[in-house]
Structure formats: structure tokens, C-alpha cells
XYZ file of C-alpha atoms in Angstrom:
680
model
C -32.774 -18.894 33.555
C -33.560 -18.014 37.182
C -31.407 -15.497 39.033
C -29.307 -17.234 41.716
C -29.238 -15.908 45.255
C -26.114 -13.732 45.703
C -23.300 -15.390 47.625
C -22.464 -12.185 49.492
C -26.071 -11.889 50.686
C -25.791 -15.047 52.770
C -26.141 -14.357 56.469
C -23.671 -15.973 58.866
C -22.504 -19.498 57.916
C -18.871 -18.351 57.995
C -17.341 -21.829 57.794
C -19.586 -22.805 54.893
C -18.675 -19.725 52.882
C -14.999 -20.031 53.704
C -14.845 -23.700 52.684
C -16.480 -22.953 49.338
C -14.302 -19.913 48.641
C -11.077 -21.788 49.421
C -12.051 -24.365 46.806
C -12.767 -21.576 44.344
C -9.255 -20.225 44.998
C -7.583 -23.652 44.845
C -9.645 -26.488 43.296
C -6.792 -28.833 44.292
C -8.119 -28.644 47.886
C -10.529 -31.362 46.794
C -14.054 -30.121 47.313
C -16.197 -29.679 50.378
C -18.864 -31.693 52.205
C -21.552 -29.602 53.899
C -23.273 -31.354 56.809
C -26.234 -29.856 58.554
C -29.884 -29.791 59.379
C -32.495 -28.955 56.774
C -33.182 -25.326 55.930
C -29.671 -23.964 56.555
C -28.907 -22.580 53.058
C -26.608 -25.459 52.086
C -27.893 -25.754 48.520
C -28.349 -21.996 48.173
C -24.697 -21.362 49.008
C -23.410 -23.988 46.578
C -25.513 -22.679 43.698
C -24.470 -19.113 44.500
C -20.793 -20.068 44.267
C -21.111 -20.787 40.528
C -21.575 -17.095 39.764
C -18.241 -16.317 41.442
C -16.146 -18.891 39.598
C -13.783 -17.454 36.935
C -14.602 -18.232 33.316
C -12.876 -21.161 31.623
C -11.434 -21.368 28.111
C -12.664 -24.381 26.104
C -12.219 -25.777 22.618
C -15.108 -24.576 20.484
C -17.614 -27.358 19.851
C -15.969 -29.869 22.228
C -18.565 -31.597 24.384
C -15.901 -32.466 26.958
C -14.658 -28.935 27.732
C -11.080 -29.517 26.590
C -8.566 -26.806 27.465
C -7.439 -25.201 24.175
C -3.960 -24.701 25.631
C -3.566 -28.415 26.414
C -6.354 -30.450 24.776
C -6.916 -34.018 25.916
C -5.297 -36.316 23.310
C -7.851 -39.051 24.135
C -10.910 -36.787 23.872
C -13.747 -38.616 22.040
C -14.410 -35.382 20.074
C -10.705 -34.985 19.225
C -8.057 -34.753 18.189
C -7.916 -31.005 18.807
C -5.191 -28.636 17.776
C -3.975 -26.155 20.371
C -5.611 -22.779 19.859
C -7.279 -19.857 21.507
C -10.689 -21.438 22.067
C -13.683 -19.643 23.551
C -14.516 -18.567 27.101
C -17.624 -19.539 29.000
C -18.846 -19.543 32.578
C -17.792 -22.442 34.792
C -20.599 -24.977 35.041
C -22.306 -26.256 38.142
C -23.716 -29.678 37.320
C -26.174 -31.275 39.735
C -26.197 -35.053 40.139
C -29.647 -36.291 41.158
C -29.658 -38.997 43.822
C -31.766 -41.258 41.615
C -29.675 -40.821 38.449
C -28.836 -43.857 36.345
C -25.306 -45.015 35.599
C -25.667 -43.958 31.952
C -26.797 -40.484 33.011
C -23.675 -40.105 35.143
C -20.933 -41.515 32.898
C -22.621 -41.387 29.490
C -24.204 -43.920 27.154
C -22.592 -45.983 24.405
C -24.682 -47.170 21.449
C -23.989 -50.909 21.650
C -25.923 -51.735 18.490
C -23.775 -49.446 16.321
C -20.628 -50.538 18.122
C -21.293 -54.216 17.287
C -22.596 -53.827 13.751
C -20.627 -50.805 12.496
C -17.664 -50.557 14.845
C -18.638 -46.942 15.596
C -18.148 -45.530 19.096
C -21.316 -43.446 19.214
C -21.078 -41.895 22.679
C -23.478 -39.555 24.446
C -21.639 -37.721 27.279
C -22.961 -37.849 30.828
C -22.835 -35.548 33.820
C -19.154 -36.262 34.512
C -18.282 -34.836 31.098
C -20.486 -31.787 31.711
C -18.804 -31.164 35.081
C -15.217 -31.334 33.737
C -13.356 -28.176 34.846
C -16.422 -27.080 36.812
C -18.428 -28.037 39.898
C -20.203 -31.366 40.415
C -22.836 -30.821 43.074
C -24.582 -33.731 44.809
C -27.446 -32.770 47.092
C -28.196 -35.442 49.728
C -24.945 -37.162 48.777
C -25.368 -39.649 51.629
C -28.410 -41.095 49.840
C -26.526 -41.740 46.602
C -26.655 -45.360 45.415
C -23.535 -47.426 45.968
C -22.817 -48.043 42.290
C -22.872 -44.290 41.600
C -20.587 -43.732 44.575
C -18.139 -46.239 43.093
C -18.133 -44.382 39.771
C -17.566 -41.058 41.530
C -14.675 -42.536 43.508
C -13.025 -43.817 40.330
C -13.417 -40.513 38.500
C -12.206 -38.472 41.479
C -9.155 -40.706 41.903
C -8.113 -40.870 38.237
C -9.365 -37.553 36.888
C -11.036 -39.468 34.042
C -14.220 -41.388 33.334
C -14.255 -44.775 31.600
C -17.325 -46.263 29.949
C -16.993 -49.989 29.301
C -19.519 -52.056 27.378
C -18.469 -55.606 26.497
C -14.941 -54.713 25.432
C -15.885 -51.400 23.804
C -14.570 -48.487 25.869
C -14.562 -44.695 25.829
C -12.408 -42.508 28.053
C -12.548 -38.774 28.686
C -11.106 -36.368 31.240
C -13.290 -35.677 34.297
C -11.669 -33.306 36.778
C -14.189 -31.404 38.830
C -14.757 -29.711 42.147
C -16.908 -32.138 44.168
C -19.387 -30.440 46.491
C -21.873 -32.458 48.502
C -24.555 -31.548 50.998
C -26.234 -33.892 53.455
C -28.463 -34.059 56.495
C -26.814 -36.501 58.973
C -30.247 -37.483 60.292
C -30.839 -39.319 57.000
C -27.747 -41.503 57.267
C -23.987 -41.267 57.070
C -21.693 -41.337 54.064
C -19.489 -44.256 53.044
C -15.964 -43.756 54.445
C -14.348 -44.107 51.005
C -16.356 -41.207 49.567
C -16.152 -39.221 52.795
C -12.369 -39.181 52.550
C -12.544 -37.874 48.957
C -13.945 -34.568 50.166
C -11.090 -32.238 50.966
C -12.966 -30.206 53.576
C -16.075 -30.603 55.677
C -18.168 -27.980 57.420
C -21.012 -28.277 59.895
C -23.905 -25.830 59.550
C -26.862 -25.110 61.790
C -29.465 -22.388 62.008
C -28.467 -19.521 64.274
C -30.253 -19.172 67.590
C -29.755 -15.386 67.593
C -32.997 -13.520 66.986
C -31.467 -10.619 65.036
C -29.631 -12.951 62.701
C -32.742 -15.028 62.011
C -34.730 -11.868 61.330
C -32.152 -10.748 58.768
C -32.230 -14.164 57.065
C -36.018 -13.968 56.664
C -35.908 -10.323 55.540
C -33.390 -11.035 52.777
C -35.114 -14.185 51.613
C -38.476 -12.455 51.290
C -36.852 -9.590 49.392
C -35.208 -12.046 47.004
C -38.427 -14.005 46.424
C -40.338 -10.781 45.651
C -37.799 -9.521 43.093
C -34.828 -11.848 42.374
C -33.271 -9.608 39.712
C -33.620 -6.450 41.760
C -32.253 -8.126 44.879
C -29.249 -9.444 42.949
C -28.617 -5.993 41.490
C -28.383 -4.501 44.986
C -25.581 -6.957 45.775
C -23.831 -6.688 42.409
C -20.966 -4.526 43.690
C -20.208 -6.898 46.561
C -20.356 -9.861 44.185
C -17.948 -8.182 41.777
C -15.541 -7.354 44.599
C -15.586 -10.931 45.888
C -15.104 -12.309 42.372
C -12.101 -10.049 41.900
C -10.666 -11.181 45.220
C -10.920 -14.811 44.093
C -9.073 -13.971 40.873
C -6.351 -12.148 42.831
C -5.957 -15.019 45.283
C -5.658 -17.488 42.404
C -2.911 -15.360 40.875
C -1.080 -15.144 44.214
C -1.413 -18.852 45.015
C 1.684 -20.095 43.087
C 3.887 -17.632 45.018
C 2.754 -18.693 48.498
C 5.579 -20.304 50.493
C 4.851 -23.332 52.673
C 7.824 -23.339 55.037
C 9.321 -26.375 56.731
C 8.111 -25.164 60.115
C 4.411 -25.074 59.244
C 4.784 -28.259 57.207
C 6.027 -30.011 60.355
C 3.047 -28.591 62.239
C 0.724 -30.084 59.635
C 2.366 -33.497 59.868
C 2.442 -33.411 63.679
C -1.246 -32.454 63.847
C -2.326 -35.284 61.548
C -0.212 -37.737 63.531
C -1.650 -36.494 66.839
C -5.214 -37.087 65.627
C -4.289 -40.521 64.205
C -5.921 -39.927 60.831
C -5.621 -42.720 58.276
C -3.321 -42.354 55.288
C -1.598 -39.232 53.995
C -4.478 -37.484 52.247
C -5.190 -35.362 55.331
C -1.630 -33.986 55.357
C -1.817 -33.072 51.676
C -5.264 -31.482 51.981
C -4.183 -29.483 55.036
C -1.115 -28.205 53.174
C -3.199 -27.117 50.177
C -5.866 -25.564 52.399
C -3.319 -23.612 54.450
C -1.744 -22.333 51.233
C -5.154 -21.266 49.909
C -5.887 -19.498 53.222
C -2.673 -17.516 52.923
C -3.482 -16.546 49.324
C -7.021 -15.592 50.341
C -5.572 -13.321 53.041
C -3.163 -11.756 50.522
C -0.014 -13.211 52.091
C 2.873 -15.011 50.428
C 3.712 -17.137 53.464
C 1.691 -19.698 55.402
C 1.491 -19.046 59.142
C 0.411 -21.125 62.142
C -3.131 -19.753 62.201
C -3.550 -20.937 58.620
C -2.577 -24.424 59.747
C -5.029 -24.276 62.634
C -7.908 -23.160 60.403
C -6.992 -25.797 57.827
C -7.115 -28.506 60.507
C -10.600 -27.415 61.608
C -11.811 -27.821 58.021
C -9.843 -30.872 56.856
C -9.764 -33.190 59.889
C -13.281 -33.483 61.410
C -14.501 -36.148 58.967
C -11.172 -38.007 58.957
C -10.789 -38.638 62.679
C -13.946 -40.741 63.059
C -13.116 -44.301 64.053
C -16.650 -45.676 63.529
C -19.953 -44.318 62.163
C -21.276 -43.618 65.671
C -18.551 -41.067 66.441
C -19.659 -37.466 66.051
C -17.416 -35.556 63.639
C -15.362 -32.733 65.053
C -11.949 -31.727 66.320
C -11.007 -31.102 69.941
C -9.633 -27.568 69.679
C -7.662 -27.794 72.926
C -5.950 -30.929 71.668
C -5.324 -29.203 68.338
C -3.661 -26.259 70.063
C -1.485 -28.638 72.071
C -0.375 -30.467 68.915
C 0.514 -27.188 67.192
C 2.381 -25.926 70.238
C 4.295 -29.194 70.630
C 5.379 -29.006 66.995
C 6.483 -25.402 67.466
C 8.421 -26.303 70.623
C 10.246 -29.080 68.796
C 11.413 -26.564 66.236
C 12.496 -24.112 68.927
C 10.668 -21.305 67.151
C 7.994 -18.934 68.324
C 4.668 -18.680 66.530
C 5.543 -16.879 63.285
C 2.113 -15.324 62.957
C 2.001 -11.798 64.411
C -1.082 -10.759 62.501
C -3.660 -13.446 63.264
C -5.614 -15.328 60.623
C -5.519 -12.350 58.271
C -8.930 -12.480 56.692
C -9.729 -16.177 56.894
C -13.452 -15.372 57.068
C -14.814 -13.996 53.796
C -16.387 -10.526 53.694
C -20.098 -9.992 54.231
C -20.285 -7.430 51.462
C -21.182 -4.581 53.814
C -24.536 -6.108 54.657
C -26.463 -5.251 57.823
C -25.849 -8.518 59.653
C -23.569 -8.648 62.676
C -19.973 -9.812 62.244
C -19.857 -12.670 64.697
C -23.275 -14.158 64.321
C -22.219 -17.168 62.342
C -24.164 -20.346 62.278
C -21.087 -22.493 62.721
C -22.188 -25.645 64.440
C -18.682 -26.328 65.654
C -18.586 -29.257 68.025
C -22.067 -28.677 69.423
C -23.614 -31.612 67.597
C -23.522 -34.306 70.217
C -25.289 -37.032 68.300
C -28.874 -35.828 68.488
C -30.201 -37.705 71.504
C -33.736 -36.723 72.374
C -34.937 -35.578 75.734
C -35.064 -38.253 78.343
C -38.839 -38.322 78.668
C -39.386 -39.777 75.216
C -38.074 -43.201 76.120
C -39.850 -43.749 79.402
C -43.535 -44.554 78.968
C -43.689 -46.974 81.907
C -43.306 -44.593 84.827
C -46.113 -46.224 86.734
C -43.838 -49.033 87.973
C -43.716 -49.106 91.751
C -40.391 -50.824 92.347
C -37.805 -48.828 94.267
C -34.099 -48.941 94.946
C -31.278 -50.032 92.711
C -32.303 -53.679 92.402
C -35.742 -54.191 90.834
C -37.900 -57.098 91.824
C -37.919 -60.051 89.438
C -40.359 -59.594 86.575
C -41.063 -55.967 87.457
C -39.273 -53.268 89.356
C -38.706 -49.601 88.844
C -36.958 -47.732 86.094
C -33.175 -47.757 86.136
C -30.736 -45.347 84.608
C -29.470 -46.218 81.118
C -26.397 -48.439 81.067
C -23.595 -48.119 78.563
C -23.388 -50.554 75.686
C -20.754 -53.252 75.764
C -17.918 -53.356 73.275
C -19.211 -53.881 69.699
C -18.074 -56.948 67.781
C -18.312 -58.339 64.258
C -21.602 -60.202 63.865
C -22.767 -63.048 61.697
C -24.531 -62.068 58.497
C -28.300 -62.154 59.012
C -30.205 -62.115 55.722
C -33.692 -62.393 54.265
C -34.243 -65.647 52.342
C -35.300 -65.637 48.706
C -34.539 -63.174 45.919
C -35.575 -59.552 46.295
C -35.636 -56.459 44.093
C -35.001 -53.745 46.657
C -32.533 -50.889 46.889
C -28.899 -51.736 46.262
C -27.077 -52.822 49.386
C -24.982 -55.609 50.850
C -27.238 -57.921 52.792
C -29.714 -60.187 50.967
C -29.754 -61.676 47.463
C -31.577 -59.561 44.893
C -32.009 -58.852 41.191
C -29.864 -55.797 40.548
C -28.205 -53.835 37.755
C -24.819 -54.832 39.141
C -23.493 -58.204 40.192
C -22.937 -61.593 38.625
C -24.746 -62.411 35.393
C -27.439 -65.084 35.798
C -29.289 -64.943 32.460
C -30.644 -62.680 29.747
C -33.879 -61.080 28.576
C -35.119 -58.718 25.910
C -34.367 -55.118 26.920
C -37.173 -52.887 28.104
C -36.200 -49.418 26.970
C -32.535 -48.502 26.573
C -30.007 -51.337 26.711
C -27.669 -50.925 29.677
C -25.962 -54.287 30.240
C -25.425 -56.357 27.104
C -25.418 -60.147 27.301
C -23.021 -60.735 24.411
C -23.405 -64.514 24.081
C -27.205 -64.335 24.089
C -27.138 -61.512 21.525
C -24.885 -63.451 19.173
C -27.042 -66.557 19.627
C -30.176 -64.568 18.748
C -28.589 -62.978 15.656
C -26.773 -66.066 14.273
C -29.748 -67.899 12.662
C -30.650 -64.820 10.585
C -27.289 -64.000 8.988
C -28.000 -65.627 5.574
C -31.460 -64.068 5.358
C -29.974 -60.671 6.142
C -27.473 -61.026 3.341
C -24.335 -61.205 5.399
C -21.315 -61.204 3.101
C -18.370 -59.961 5.180
C -16.826 -60.909 8.473
C -19.016 -58.638 10.585
C -22.170 -59.852 12.290
C -25.423 -58.295 11.071
C -27.159 -57.292 14.304
C -30.672 -55.850 14.551
C -32.400 -54.242 17.478
C -34.491 -57.364 18.127
C -31.316 -59.426 18.595
C -30.028 -57.447 21.566
C -30.308 -59.131 24.943
C -30.120 -57.481 28.335
C -28.083 -59.304 30.977
C -29.984 -60.169 34.146
C -27.791 -59.923 37.203
C -27.878 -60.918 40.818
C -26.321 -58.840 43.552
C -27.236 -57.717 47.053
C -29.922 -55.454 48.435
C -30.314 -53.405 51.570
C -33.153 -54.348 53.886
C -35.242 -52.737 56.573
C -33.840 -54.131 59.822
C -36.390 -53.520 62.568
C -35.086 -54.133 66.088
C -37.561 -55.060 68.826
C -35.644 -54.710 72.091
C -36.754 -55.935 75.511
C -35.980 -53.146 78.005
C -37.939 -54.583 80.896
C -36.860 -55.459 84.416
C -36.298 -59.102 83.482
C -33.301 -57.932 81.431
C -31.980 -55.318 83.831
C -32.274 -57.473 86.952
C -29.733 -59.906 85.552
C -27.340 -57.078 84.650
C -27.363 -58.135 81.024
C -28.438 -54.880 79.445
C -24.867 -53.766 78.757
C -24.180 -56.964 76.807
C -27.559 -56.700 75.052
C -26.921 -53.108 74.011
C -23.471 -54.100 72.826
C -24.997 -56.822 70.661
C -27.604 -54.464 69.176
C -24.895 -51.835 68.611
C -22.875 -54.457 66.748
C -25.902 -55.272 64.588
C -26.397 -51.549 63.927
C -22.796 -51.254 62.794
C -23.381 -54.211 60.494
C -26.540 -52.519 59.150
C -24.548 -49.338 58.428
C -21.970 -51.307 56.467
C -24.664 -53.162 54.514
C -26.635 -49.989 53.644
C -29.827 -50.968 55.469
C -32.597 -48.844 56.854
C -33.122 -49.442 60.562
C -35.882 -48.919 63.066
C -36.138 -49.451 66.819
C -39.120 -50.634 68.865
C -38.736 -51.063 72.623
C -41.107 -52.568 75.160
C -41.237 -52.216 78.924
C -43.783 -51.351 81.617
C -47.268 -51.654 80.154
C -46.690 -50.967 76.479
C -44.282 -50.696 73.556
C -43.144 -47.637 71.647
C -41.379 -46.767 68.415
C -38.144 -45.337 69.750
C -36.959 -44.621 66.199
C -39.076 -44.843 63.026
C -37.341 -46.554 60.092
C -34.503 -44.365 58.874
C -31.169 -44.515 57.074
C -29.499 -42.795 60.033
C -27.940 -45.712 61.880
C -26.130 -43.380 64.271
C -29.506 -41.958 65.351
C -30.565 -45.485 66.291
C -27.336 -45.915 68.243
C -27.997 -42.681 70.146
C -31.528 -43.798 71.071
C -30.220 -47.173 72.196
C -27.578 -45.611 74.457
C -30.183 -43.491 76.244
C -32.660 -46.358 76.631
C -33.742 -46.829 80.276
C -34.756 -50.217 81.655
C -37.167 -51.569 84.225
C -40.793 -52.527 84.560
C -42.812 -55.449 83.286
C -42.328 -57.326 80.001
C -45.126 -56.680 77.469
C -43.574 -58.874 74.756
C -46.792 -59.179 72.747
C -47.170 -55.399 72.687
C -43.655 -55.078 71.264
C -44.373 -57.570 68.490
C -47.699 -55.944 67.623
C -46.092 -52.506 67.519
C -43.469 -53.913 65.145
C -46.276 -55.321 62.984
C -47.818 -51.843 62.712
C -44.472 -50.328 61.717
C -43.852 -52.951 59.027
C -47.374 -52.571 57.644
C -46.819 -48.859 57.074
C -43.349 -49.397 55.611
C -44.662 -51.950 53.115
C -46.949 -49.242 51.752
C -44.170 -46.662 51.618
C -41.461 -48.868 50.120
C -42.877 -52.219 48.965
C -39.617 -53.342 47.320
C -37.544 -53.138 50.520
C -37.893 -56.439 52.365
C -37.927 -56.384 56.188
C -35.841 -58.353 58.658
C -37.270 -58.476 62.187
C -34.645 -58.827 64.941
C -36.207 -59.501 68.360
C -33.790 -59.115 71.279
C -35.294 -60.790 74.361
C -35.044 -63.677 76.797
C -38.565 -64.730 75.769
C -40.167 -63.981 79.129
C -43.481 -62.122 79.142
C -45.486 -60.656 82.004
C -48.718 -58.740 82.408
C -52.268 -59.810 81.576
C -53.676 -63.309 81.232
C -51.234 -65.876 79.769
C -48.798 -63.293 78.319
C -46.527 -65.987 76.828
C -49.363 -67.398 74.733
C -50.348 -63.887 73.673
C -46.754 -63.249 72.508
C -46.874 -66.531 70.573
C -50.015 -65.411 68.708
C -48.341 -62.079 67.859
C -45.335 -63.981 66.550
C -47.508 -66.190 64.362
C -49.088 -63.049 62.899
C -45.649 -62.033 61.577
C -45.047 -65.559 60.289
C -48.349 -65.563 58.370
C -47.158 -62.519 56.408
C -43.809 -64.071 55.563
C -41.675 -61.633 57.575
C -38.119 -62.923 57.971
C -37.124 -62.880 61.625
C -34.313 -63.683 64.033
C -34.587 -63.916 67.822
C -31.449 -63.000 69.759
C -31.793 -65.129 72.888
C -30.567 -63.187 75.925
C -31.421 -65.815 78.527
C -28.571 -66.694 80.868
C -27.935 -68.816 83.940
C -27.949 -72.551 84.618
C -31.733 -72.919 84.448
C -33.101 -71.904 81.060
C -36.754 -71.971 80.053
C -36.181 -71.891 76.283
C -38.899 -69.286 75.756
C -36.874 -67.358 73.167
C -36.481 -70.483 71.038
C -40.243 -71.070 71.236
C -40.837 -67.468 70.160
C -38.531 -68.004 67.176
C -40.617 -71.025 66.138
C -43.812 -68.950 66.411
C -42.203 -66.269 64.240
C -41.089 -68.865 61.703
C -37.502 -67.711 62.118
C -34.369 -68.795 63.912
C -32.849 -68.139 67.327
C -29.235 -67.304 68.148
C -27.649 -66.676 71.518
C -25.502 -63.654 72.229
C -22.402 -65.837 71.919
C -23.556 -67.397 68.652
C -24.180 -63.935 67.213
C -20.436 -63.296 67.051
C -18.962 -63.920 63.617
C -15.897 -65.551 65.136
C -17.800 -67.976 67.398
C -17.765 -70.904 64.949
C -14.247 -70.124 63.756
C -13.054 -70.145 67.350
C -14.716 -73.518 67.942
C -12.987 -74.980 64.871
C -9.643 -73.648 66.068
C -10.173 -75.199 69.499
C -11.067 -78.586 67.997
C -8.064 -78.439 65.658
C -5.741 -77.542 68.505
C -7.132 -80.368 70.661
C -6.645 -82.862 67.817
C -3.025 -81.859 67.364
C -2.358 -82.151 71.087
C -3.786 -85.676 71.131
């Protein structure tokens, strides 16, 4: 077994270490989500925590880690009698992003269950993680059906395996730790709220700190055992401090004053539900125990808010996580003023930041990202290839004109569902019809490999003709392996939604870009909810560019859209051809993910000889390859040329106006007609 990197040898990353240690002191805090760029020791810190966790007592031979003092009466390996048990190290179980459902919750032998009535159950990762740590690297890339299973287990403290009426239940209480890079996409709100704390990490920009990181890593890689031995004393001291804090935790007093501060803070930040209040209370109590105090003070509440609220105050996926510290201080002070008491904390946070183990790094170097992550917009030059335009002033000339400053997007709205026709087999999502492992049953087939979803009726039908030949004499059905049938199911898949956005002067001159950006932002929000990948191609000036290659990070697309300048000519054909290149590459990378092309334009084209005809030929190229497409017609005014509708016909797709894109547009029309009929 490889030697893990010592926790106390980590350089900086104070918030990361503190969040993990508070969960080690009080697992009831509810786990921690670590957000940050790649290469910031997220996984290293989580794996290092396992060595600091106190040992657990388990029933000897129990595959489900039952506590010998209070064994689970429903344990599949039970019943157990209360006893002394054996001690072992707490486990850290890693859940791979591509794991199957059976690997996570366990597998039930359906053949033996039907023919013998035996619940032959092979435990999964949830059973292994019971009373330990369940670690999910790149948790934001986890498939939806696995997220649903995690949510159920986290909520109930138990895992249920159901197979056609045969069920197995076992306890599954674990410390959930997830790491993610926000550039690769955000996390579903339901799972996000299940993490007690969240921390933002980023690489330090201080030279001395970076030098120390490299020095320690090279020393560890050269001699892992020797490096760990040099930090053994610091590790032992930190482990002992965790044990002491755990022992002190039940005696920590959470007074009414600080409890009112917690409630007032959560109310001030308008967080949903009551989980934030409970997590803040548990975190503040753990902070006091970690500092060796028996009473929670105001600074504990403040630190708890900085860890427990950032991911709960987001109103939509495009909001950057974080807490306004000035507003937080005001909320705490207002709560204290209402009580008529002074701040009861004379000693400061009292050791909220864990020790560095006497290492050579500086004390304040931390890599805490704080609120510095502003959404990741790139430098302004990347979105402006058409600087040769000669128009000047604020109002560009029709069909051309100079570059204008980016305009803000209009208010997002709920859009109609745009989908790819036919039946796909792509990644699980919520947009287009697809053959999936989850969904409604549409038929059956012989299983290929292990049986996962039994089609009971088809299995019985296959076995029934052979019962006499097999010598059936009792009431039970004689079932053989060849009789088993796998259920085929239909659900929904996520698609690649590639936006091709007209950013030329023909859009900006009519002051429609705000509405256009609002419409695209609404479609991006819809793509986030439906678990799509998105990409962004823009065209203006003389050419088109890939403003954002296909990615799962919808908020990155929103940031690029917000900073998109406008102006210049309208190279529509170039935009469509650039989109064709992007889709060609993506088909090679991920052939099962079907694309949906969304072209946002008024259909006008300028530049070159017969640019409209050239755009039509580019559109027919997409149609010849069967690419599903939608044209969002942005043309306005009394005189309309209908060029966007013609482009939609060339693409073999459909056209919708900005008004028709709204999900409530038809419903509103029906209401108006109904109201008019009643009035008549």
C-alpha cells in the first residue's frame, strides 16, 4: 500500500484543511465540497485526512461495519449480538465517476432470489464507506442516477437495493467529501445542499509558498516513507488534537445569543430551508471544540458562515459562490444589537486555523480563494477578431459599423424544450429521448453480462414452457440463466448544444443584443438543468471564432456571452462552417452524444459575393449530415425579409422567434382566447 502524503505537510490551503478537520471532529457537520482549479492538492488533502481519522470498532466478520455496541438489527449479515468487536482504521472509499449502480449500492443475485428465495447480496461502495469517508473526485461529473442514489443514502442514512420486489437494506452513514473543478460544470443544487461546508481553493501567487510546495512534493516523490517519517510527530499531535476535540464536543455550549446570530445570518442571506442554520450551529460547535473551548463565541459563528453559506446563497447557476463579508458582519452586529449584548468573544477565533506542524512555510500564505473568483471571464482581446471595422461613433452604419461595448443580457426566462428527434444512446440527461438504464420499460432482451434490470414478465414467459421438462414439482418456478431477460428502457439524454450567435452590426444597430443575450442566457440555463454540454461560436467582422469549446461548464459560456462585443459585418456562412468544424471534432471525441445546433441570427449576411446564398450552402451541409438545428429568428420591425426562416429550411430544422421561444407564449395565447370567449 502506498504511503499517503502527510496532512500536516500541506502548504497553505487553510480553509481546505480547516473544513476537513472540522468534519473529522464532528461528522454531523455533513461533509465538505472542495471547489478549485486543477493542481491545488484537493485530492491529496482528502486522502491525507484518512490517516488522521480515529479507529472505529466493528463487528468481526460483518461486511457492513456494524457497531458492536449497537449493531444494526436489519444488517444483511446479522443478527449480531452486542459485544466488544474489533478495531480498524476508518476507511476512505473512492467513488469513480463512471461507476455503475451495482458498484455503488451492491448487487443482488436475481436468479437465486427467484428460484431459491435466497437474498444473495454483494455489498457496494456505500456499504464499504459506512462509518468512514466516501470521496468523490470530480463530483460534478457524476451521472444523475448515481447522484440520486447518493441523495437518498445521505438523507436516510441507509441504502436500499430493490430488484423486482426483492429488497435489501443496510446502514450507510458516511462523511461525504467531494472535489470539483468549476470549469468542468456545476453541481446539481440538490446534491450541492447535501454538503455541509464548501471551500474554494486556488494556487498561491506567492513565490516563496510555491517554492515550498514544489520542494516538499519532490521530497515526497523521492522517498514517500522517509518524508512521512519526518512529519510523524506533527501527524500524531494533530491526531491527538482531533481525539481531544471529539471528547470535548458534547460539553460545548451553544448559547441563545449565538444561536440567534446564526438564525439572523441565514435569514439575512435568504438561504433556502433550514439546513444552513443546522449546519452553521454544528460547525460553530465543532470550531469551539477544535479551539479547546466549551462555549461558542461570535467569531465561531462568523467562521461557520464563511464555510456553510457560500454554496447555499446562489440563486442561479451563473452566480459565483461566496459570501459578502461586510454584509455578514452587519448581520452579526444587528443580531448582537437586538440582544443588547456586546460581542462575547474577547479572545478571537481561538485556533480556528489548524497547525502547520512547525513546517517552514509562512503563517499567512494560504491559498484561500475567498471571493476572488469572479466567474472566469477571459481577457477582452479574445472576443474581438474584427478590429478592422472602420465605423466610428456610438451608432454603427447599417450592415457594418465599428465595435461596440458589450451590453448586458436581458432578464432570463423559461424556454420551450428544444430536442433532437429520434432515439439516442448518449449520456444520461434530461433533453432528448434515448435508450438508458433508467426510465420507462419499453421491452426486453437477453442480458449481455451481468443482469441489472430484470423484466419479470418476459422472464416468466421464457421459463414457463420448460417447467415440465425441468421436473417442476412444487410451487416455485424453475428458472435457468437462459430464461432471464433484461428490461430495455427509454429515458432522456443530454446533448451537445452548440450556439452560433450573430454578434455583427446588424444586431447591435437595432439595439436587440440585450434581448438576444437574454434569450441565449435562458437557453444556457435550460441546458444546465438538462445536463447538456454547451459550446459557443460567434461571428462578426470578417470571420467566426469558437468563443467557448464544448464544455460542461454552462456558467463559463454565460461569462463569455456577457463579455461578447458587437459590431462589424455579418459573415453568417463563416459562423456555420466554424460550427461544422466543431461538430466534426466532437463526433470523433464523443460519438454517442448527439448535437443540437442553435443559430441565433436575423438571417442577414454581408461580405463577399452573394453571402446569403453562401450561408444557404453552409446550412445545407449541416442538413446533409443530419444535424438537428433550430434558428432563433431575431428579426424585428414592420418590414421583415424572412431570411432566418429560409436559413432554417436550408438547415433542415425549424425557426422560432424570440417571443415564441418563451415557454409561456402559447399558454398565454390560450389564456387570452379563453378570456375573450368568456367576455363574449
